[in-house]
Coordinates of C-alpha atoms in Angstrom, one line a residue:
M1 CA 10.6 -0.3 -1.4
T2 CA 17.1 -1.1 -4.2
A3 CA 14.9 0.1 -1.5
R4 CA 12.3 -2.5 -2.3
S5 CA 14.9 -5.2 -2.6
T6 CA 13.3 -7.7 -0.3
R7 CA 10.0 -8.8 -1.8
S8 CA 8.8 -11.2 0.8
T9 CA 6.2 -13.8 -0.8
T10 CA 4.4 -13.5 2.8
A11 CA 4.9 -10.1 3.6
K12 CA 5.0 -6.5 2.3
T13 CA 7.7 -5.5 0.3
R14 CA 9.0 -3.2 3.4
T15 CA 11.4 -4.8 5.2
S16 CA 10.0 -3.2 8.3
R17 CA 6.3 -2.7 8.3
L18 CA 6.6 -1.4 12.0
A19 CA 7.8 1.7 10.3
A20 CA 4.9 2.6 8.8
V21 CA 2.9 1.9 11.9
A22 CA 5.3 4.3 14.1
A23 CA 5.0 6.8 11.4
V24 CA 1.2 6.9 11.7
A25 CA 1.4 6.7 15.8
V26 CA 3.4 10.1 15.5
V27 CA 0.7 11.9 14.0
G28 CA -1.9 10.3 16.6
S29 CA -4.1 8.3 14.2
V30 CA -5.9 5.6 16.2
L31 CA -5.1 2.2 14.4
L32 CA -6.1 -1.2 14.9
T33 CA -3.6 -4.0 14.1
A34 CA -6.1 -6.8 13.9
C35 CA -5.2 -10.5 15.3
G36 CA -5.4 -13.8 13.8
D37 CA -4.6 -15.4 10.4
Q38 CA -7.4 -14.7 7.8
T39 CA -7.8 -18.2 7.2
E40 CA -8.9 -19.2 10.7
G41 CA -11.5 -16.4 11.6
G42 CA -9.6 -14.2 13.8
S43 CA -9.9 -11.3 12.0
A44 CA -11.8 -7.6 12.9
T45 CA -15.5 -7.3 12.0
P46 CA -16.1 -6.8 8.4
T47 CA -16.5 -3.4 6.7
K48 CA -18.4 -2.8 3.7
S49 CA -16.7 -0.3 1.2
G50 CA -19.8 1.8 0.9
D51 CA -23.7 1.6 0.0
T52 CA -22.9 0.6 -3.6
A53 CA -24.4 -2.4 -4.1
S54 CA -26.8 -5.1 -4.1
G55 CA -29.6 -2.7 -4.2
N56 CA -28.6 -1.1 -7.5
A57 CA -26.9 -4.1 -8.9
N58 CA -29.3 -3.7 -12.3
A59 CA -28.0 0.0 -12.5
A60 CA -24.4 -1.3 -12.4
P61 CA -22.7 -1.4 -15.9
L62 CA -20.3 -4.3 -15.1
F63 CA -22.6 -6.5 -13.0
S64 CA -23.1 -9.2 -15.5
K65 CA -19.3 -9.6 -15.6
L66 CA -19.4 -10.9 -12.5
P67 CA -19.0 -14.8 -11.4
A68 CA -22.9 -16.1 -10.8
D69 CA -22.3 -16.9 -7.1
I70 CA -21.0 -13.2 -6.5
Q71 CA -23.7 -11.8 -8.4
K72 CA -26.0 -14.1 -6.0
A73 CA -24.2 -12.8 -2.9
G74 CA -23.9 -9.1 -3.7
V75 CA -20.8 -8.8 -1.8
I76 CA -17.0 -9.4 -2.8
K77 CA -15.1 -10.5 0.1
V78 CA -11.7 -8.6 0.6
G79 CA -9.0 -9.6 2.9
T80 CA -6.7 -7.0 4.4
D81 CA -4.4 -6.0 6.9
A82 CA -5.5 -2.8 8.4
S83 CA -2.4 -1.1 9.8
Y84 CA -1.0 0.6 7.0
A85 CA -2.4 4.2 7.0
P86 CA -3.4 5.7 4.5
M87 CA -3.7 2.9 2.2
E88 CA -5.7 0.9 4.6
F89 CA -6.4 1.6 8.6
T90 CA -9.3 1.4 10.9
E91 CA -10.6 4.6 12.4
G92 CA -13.5 4.5 14.7
G93 CA -14.3 1.1 14.2
K94 CA -14.2 1.0 10.7
I95 CA -11.6 0.1 7.8
V96 CA -10.7 3.3 5.9
G97 CA -8.2 4.6 3.3
V98 CA -7.2 4.3 0.0
D99 CA -7.9 0.9 -0.9
P100 CA -11.4 1.1 0.7
D101 CA -12.2 4.1 -1.2
I102 CA -11.1 2.6 -4.6
A103 CA -13.2 -0.3 -3.7
A104 CA -16.3 1.7 -3.0
A105 CA -15.8 3.2 -6.8
L106 CA -15.3 -0.2 -8.2
G107 CA -18.3 -1.3 -6.3
K108 CA -20.4 1.1 -8.2
Q109 CA -19.1 -0.2 -11.3
L110 CA -19.7 -3.9 -10.3
G111 CA -22.9 -3.5 -8.4
V112 CA -21.5 -5.4 -5.4
D113 CA -20.5 -4.3 -1.8
F114 CA -16.8 -4.9 -1.4
Q115 CA -16.7 -6.2 2.4
F116 CA -13.1 -5.9 4.1
T117 CA -12.3 -8.0 7.0
S118 CA -8.9 -7.4 8.5
G119 CA -6.3 -10.0 9.5
T120 CA -2.5 -10.7 9.4
F121 CA -0.8 -9.8 6.6
D122 CA 0.8 -13.2 6.2
G123 CA -2.4 -14.8 6.0
L124 CA -3.7 -12.9 3.0
I125 CA -2.7 -15.4 0.3
T126 CA -3.7 -18.4 2.0
S127 CA -7.2 -16.7 2.4
I128 CA -7.4 -16.6 -1.4
Y129 CA -6.5 -20.2 -1.7
T130 CA -9.0 -21.5 0.9
G131 CA -11.9 -19.2 -0.8
R132 CA -12.3 -17.4 2.5
Q133 CA -11.7 -14.0 0.7
D134 CA -12.3 -13.1 -2.9
L135 CA -10.0 -10.6 -3.1
I136 CA -7.0 -9.1 -1.7
M137 CA -6.5 -5.2 -1.3
S138 CA -3.8 -4.7 1.4
S139 CA -1.0 -2.2 -0.6
M140 CA 0.6 -5.7 -1.9
T141 CA 3.1 -5.6 -4.2
D142 CA 2.9 -7.5 -7.5
N143 CA 5.7 -9.7 -7.8
K144 CA 6.7 -13.0 -9.9
K145 CA 7.1 -14.6 -6.6
R146 CA 3.7 -14.1 -5.7
Q147 CA 2.5 -14.5 -9.1
E148 CA 4.2 -18.2 -9.0
G149 CA 3.5 -19.0 -5.3
L150 CA 7.4 -19.2 -4.4
D151 CA 9.0 -18.2 -1.2
D152 CA 12.3 -16.2 -1.0
N153 CA 14.3 -19.0 -1.9
G154 CA 12.5 -19.7 -4.9
K155 CA 10.8 -23.1 -3.5
K156 CA 7.2 -23.6 -4.5
I157 CA 4.9 -23.3 -1.6
G158 CA 1.5 -22.8 -3.2
K159 CA -0.3 -22.2 -6.8
G160 CA 0.2 -18.3 -6.9
I161 CA -2.5 -15.6 -7.2
D162 CA -3.0 -13.1 -10.2
F163 CA -2.8 -9.3 -9.6
V164 CA -4.8 -6.5 -10.9
D165 CA -2.5 -3.7 -10.8
Y166 CA -4.0 -0.3 -9.5
F167 CA -1.2 1.6 -7.7
S168 CA 2.2 2.5 -8.2
S169 CA 4.5 3.4 -5.2
G170 CA 7.9 4.1 -4.4
V171 CA 9.9 5.9 -1.5
S172 CA 10.2 9.3 -0.8
L173 CA 12.0 12.1 1.3
L174 CA 10.2 13.8 4.5
V175 CA 11.6 16.9 5.3
K176 CA 10.7 19.8 7.6
K177 CA 7.8 22.1 6.2
G178 CA 9.6 24.6 3.8
N179 CA 12.0 22.5 3.4
P180 CA 14.7 24.8 4.7
Q181 CA 17.8 22.9 3.5
G182 CA 16.7 22.6 -0.3
I183 CA 16.3 18.7 -0.6
N184 CA 15.0 17.5 -3.6
S185 CA 17.0 14.4 -4.1
L186 CA 19.6 11.9 -2.3
D187 CA 22.3 13.4 -4.0
D188 CA 21.4 16.7 -1.9
L189 CA 22.1 14.8 1.2
C190 CA 25.8 14.8 0.9
G191 CA 27.5 16.6 3.6
K192 CA 24.1 16.6 5.7
T193 CA 22.5 14.3 8.6
V194 CA 19.9 12.3 8.0
A195 CA 17.5 10.3 10.5
V196 CA 15.9 6.7 9.7
Q197 CA 14.4 3.8 11.5
R198 CA 17.3 1.0 12.0
G199 CA 17.2 -1.9 10.5
T200 CA 14.8 -1.0 7.7
I201 CA 15.7 -1.0 4.1
Y202 CA 15.6 2.9 4.1
E203 CA 18.9 2.6 6.3
D204 CA 20.3 0.9 3.5
T205 CA 19.3 3.4 0.9
F206 CA 21.2 5.9 3.1
K207 CA 24.1 4.0 3.6
A208 CA 24.2 3.5 -0.4
Q209 CA 24.0 7.3 -0.8
A210 CA 26.8 8.0 2.2
T211 CA 29.1 5.5 0.0
K212 CA 28.1 7.8 -3.1
C213 CA 28.8 10.9 -1.0
G214 CA 32.2 9.9 -0.2
A215 CA 34.5 12.7 1.6
N216 CA 31.4 15.0 1.5
K217 CA 30.2 12.8 4.2
L218 CA 26.6 11.7 4.8
T219 CA 25.9 11.0 8.5
I220 CA 23.4 8.5 9.4
Q221 CA 21.6 8.8 12.8
A222 CA 19.3 5.6 13.1
F223 CA 16.6 5.1 15.7
D224 CA 14.3 2.2 16.9
T225 CA 11.4 3.7 15.6
D226 CA 10.6 6.0 12.6
A227 CA 8.8 8.4 15.0
E228 CA 12.0 8.9 16.6
A229 CA 13.2 9.5 13.2
Q230 CA 10.6 12.0 12.4
T231 CA 10.9 13.8 15.6
R232 CA 14.6 14.5 14.7
V233 CA 13.9 15.7 11.3
K234 CA 11.1 18.2 13.2
A235 CA 13.5 19.7 15.6
G236 CA 16.0 20.4 12.7
G237 CA 18.7 17.9 14.0
A238 CA 18.4 16.1 10.7
V239 CA 17.5 17.3 7.5
A240 CA 15.6 14.4 5.9
D241 CA 13.7 11.0 6.8
L242 CA 12.7 8.4 4.0
N243 CA 9.6 6.2 3.7
D244 CA 7.0 4.6 1.6
Y245 CA 5.5 7.6 -0.4
P246 CA 1.9 7.1 0.7
V247 CA 3.0 6.9 4.4
A248 CA 5.2 9.9 3.9
A249 CA 2.1 11.8 2.2
Y250 CA 0.0 10.8 4.7
I251 CA 2.5 12.2 7.5
A252 CA 2.6 15.3 5.3
K253 CA -0.8 16.0 5.6
T254 CA -1.7 15.0 9.0
S255 CA 1.2 15.8 11.6
G256 CA 0.9 18.9 13.4
G257 CA -2.1 19.7 11.1
G258 CA 0.1 19.7 8.0
N259 CA 2.6 21.9 9.3
D260 CA 5.4 19.9 10.4
F261 CA 6.5 17.9 7.1
E262 CA 6.3 17.9 3.4
V263 CA 7.5 15.3 0.9
V264 CA 10.0 16.2 -1.7
G265 CA 11.6 14.9 -4.9
S266 CA 10.4 11.9 -7.1
Q267 CA 9.7 8.8 -6.0
S268 CA 12.6 6.1 -6.5
D269 CA 12.5 2.3 -6.6
V270 CA 8.6 2.4 -7.9
G271 CA 6.7 -0.8 -8.0
L272 CA 3.1 -1.8 -8.5
F273 CA 0.6 -2.4 -6.1
G274 CA -2.1 -5.3 -6.8
I275 CA -5.3 -6.8 -5.9
G276 CA -4.8 -10.3 -5.5
V277 CA -7.3 -12.8 -6.8
S278 CA -7.6 -16.4 -7.4
K279 CA -5.9 -18.2 -10.6
D280 CA -8.9 -20.1 -10.9
N281 CA -11.2 -17.0 -10.8
T282 CA -10.0 -15.4 -14.2
Q283 CA -14.0 -14.0 -14.4
L284 CA -13.6 -12.0 -11.3
R285 CA -10.0 -11.0 -11.9
D286 CA -11.1 -9.6 -15.4
A287 CA -14.1 -8.0 -14.3
V288 CA -12.2 -6.1 -11.5
K289 CA -10.0 -4.9 -14.3
E290 CA -12.7 -4.0 -16.2
A291 CA -14.0 -2.0 -13.4
L292 CA -10.8 -0.4 -12.8
D293 CA -10.5 0.9 -16.1
A294 CA -13.7 2.3 -15.8
I295 CA -13.0 4.3 -12.5
I296 CA -9.8 5.8 -14.0
K297 CA -11.7 6.6 -17.1
D298 CA -14.5 8.5 -15.2
G299 CA -12.4 10.2 -12.6
T300 CA -13.7 8.6 -9.2
Y301 CA -10.2 6.7 -9.1
A302 CA -8.2 9.8 -9.1
D303 CA -10.8 11.6 -6.6
A304 CA -9.9 8.6 -4.5
L305 CA -6.3 9.2 -4.6
K306 CA -6.7 12.9 -4.1
K307 CA -8.4 12.6 -1.1
W308 CA -5.6 11.1 0.6
D309 CA -2.9 13.3 -1.3
V310 CA -1.5 10.2 -3.3
E311 CA -2.2 11.3 -6.4
D312 CA 1.8 10.8 -8.0
S313 CA 0.8 6.8 -7.1
A314 CA -2.0 7.0 -9.8
V315 CA -1.7 4.2 -12.7
K316 CA -3.0 5.3 -16.1
S317 CA -4.9 1.9 -16.9
A318 CA -5.1 -1.4 -15.5
T319 CA -2.9 -4.3 -16.1
V320 CA -2.7 -8.0 -15.0
N321 CA 0.6 -9.6 -13.4
A322 CA 2.6 -6.6 -14.6
G323 CA 4.8 -6.5 -11.3
K324 CA 8.4 -7.7 -11.8

């Protein structure tokens, strides 16, 4: 999200996660933003990723690859912040989304349940340090700062974590259904009006494009919430909004029964989301990597992405610490 120039060590890469939450609110999804730091137990009721597991361990091809303590427990504990639809959000008291569906597929390969617990995003890395969680699956961007345990100023604040990279995401334009203005790139916005949430990196992207447009003026209408920006586009007062690709795709799929918006053009500023794991647990990291490669090969990974209309974010193979 550069739209992704602010890659914080303790927050999602997006400068304003509220943009995503507001985007979901406009289409009427029921979200639960869990309270409390993951290290202190102030989290939502744990949700298992599926009936994969412990009972079918003997049939799971990669069960033996797991650390002995996880084999014995039959569960991998996963920290998330379930307020980022469609990646992870709460519906009917259960954590659902892209990440839980991918986790369910991984669980079938590994023969254990992935048990998701929702808490605050800035407590997720700490929950790995303390051992409260085994993994992080929360649309967390893999970058060098997180790998090395550095804050935004380059100061060492922890030992860092490893990432198994499983999802590729950038930012995308959201336009009115049917794309009446024929928008396919940022350059197509010159001479037109766009809507965006104020104070986000998306607004910065539009401002940079406005400079590029020069005399062929790009007019930017900034709003307090992304929901307001979407309403402006829907009403025809602006030709486009800008958001993270998976969020934009989810809005396009759900708002007005899929009749309000569509995503156009290619993603820009693409980066990798990673499954976070302790640097001290390379056996678990490598088992997850092998399981991810297996579900990519057998197609269940693609099925999970297709369910949420985010196929364009697929990775071709699992990598470790490939983020920059």
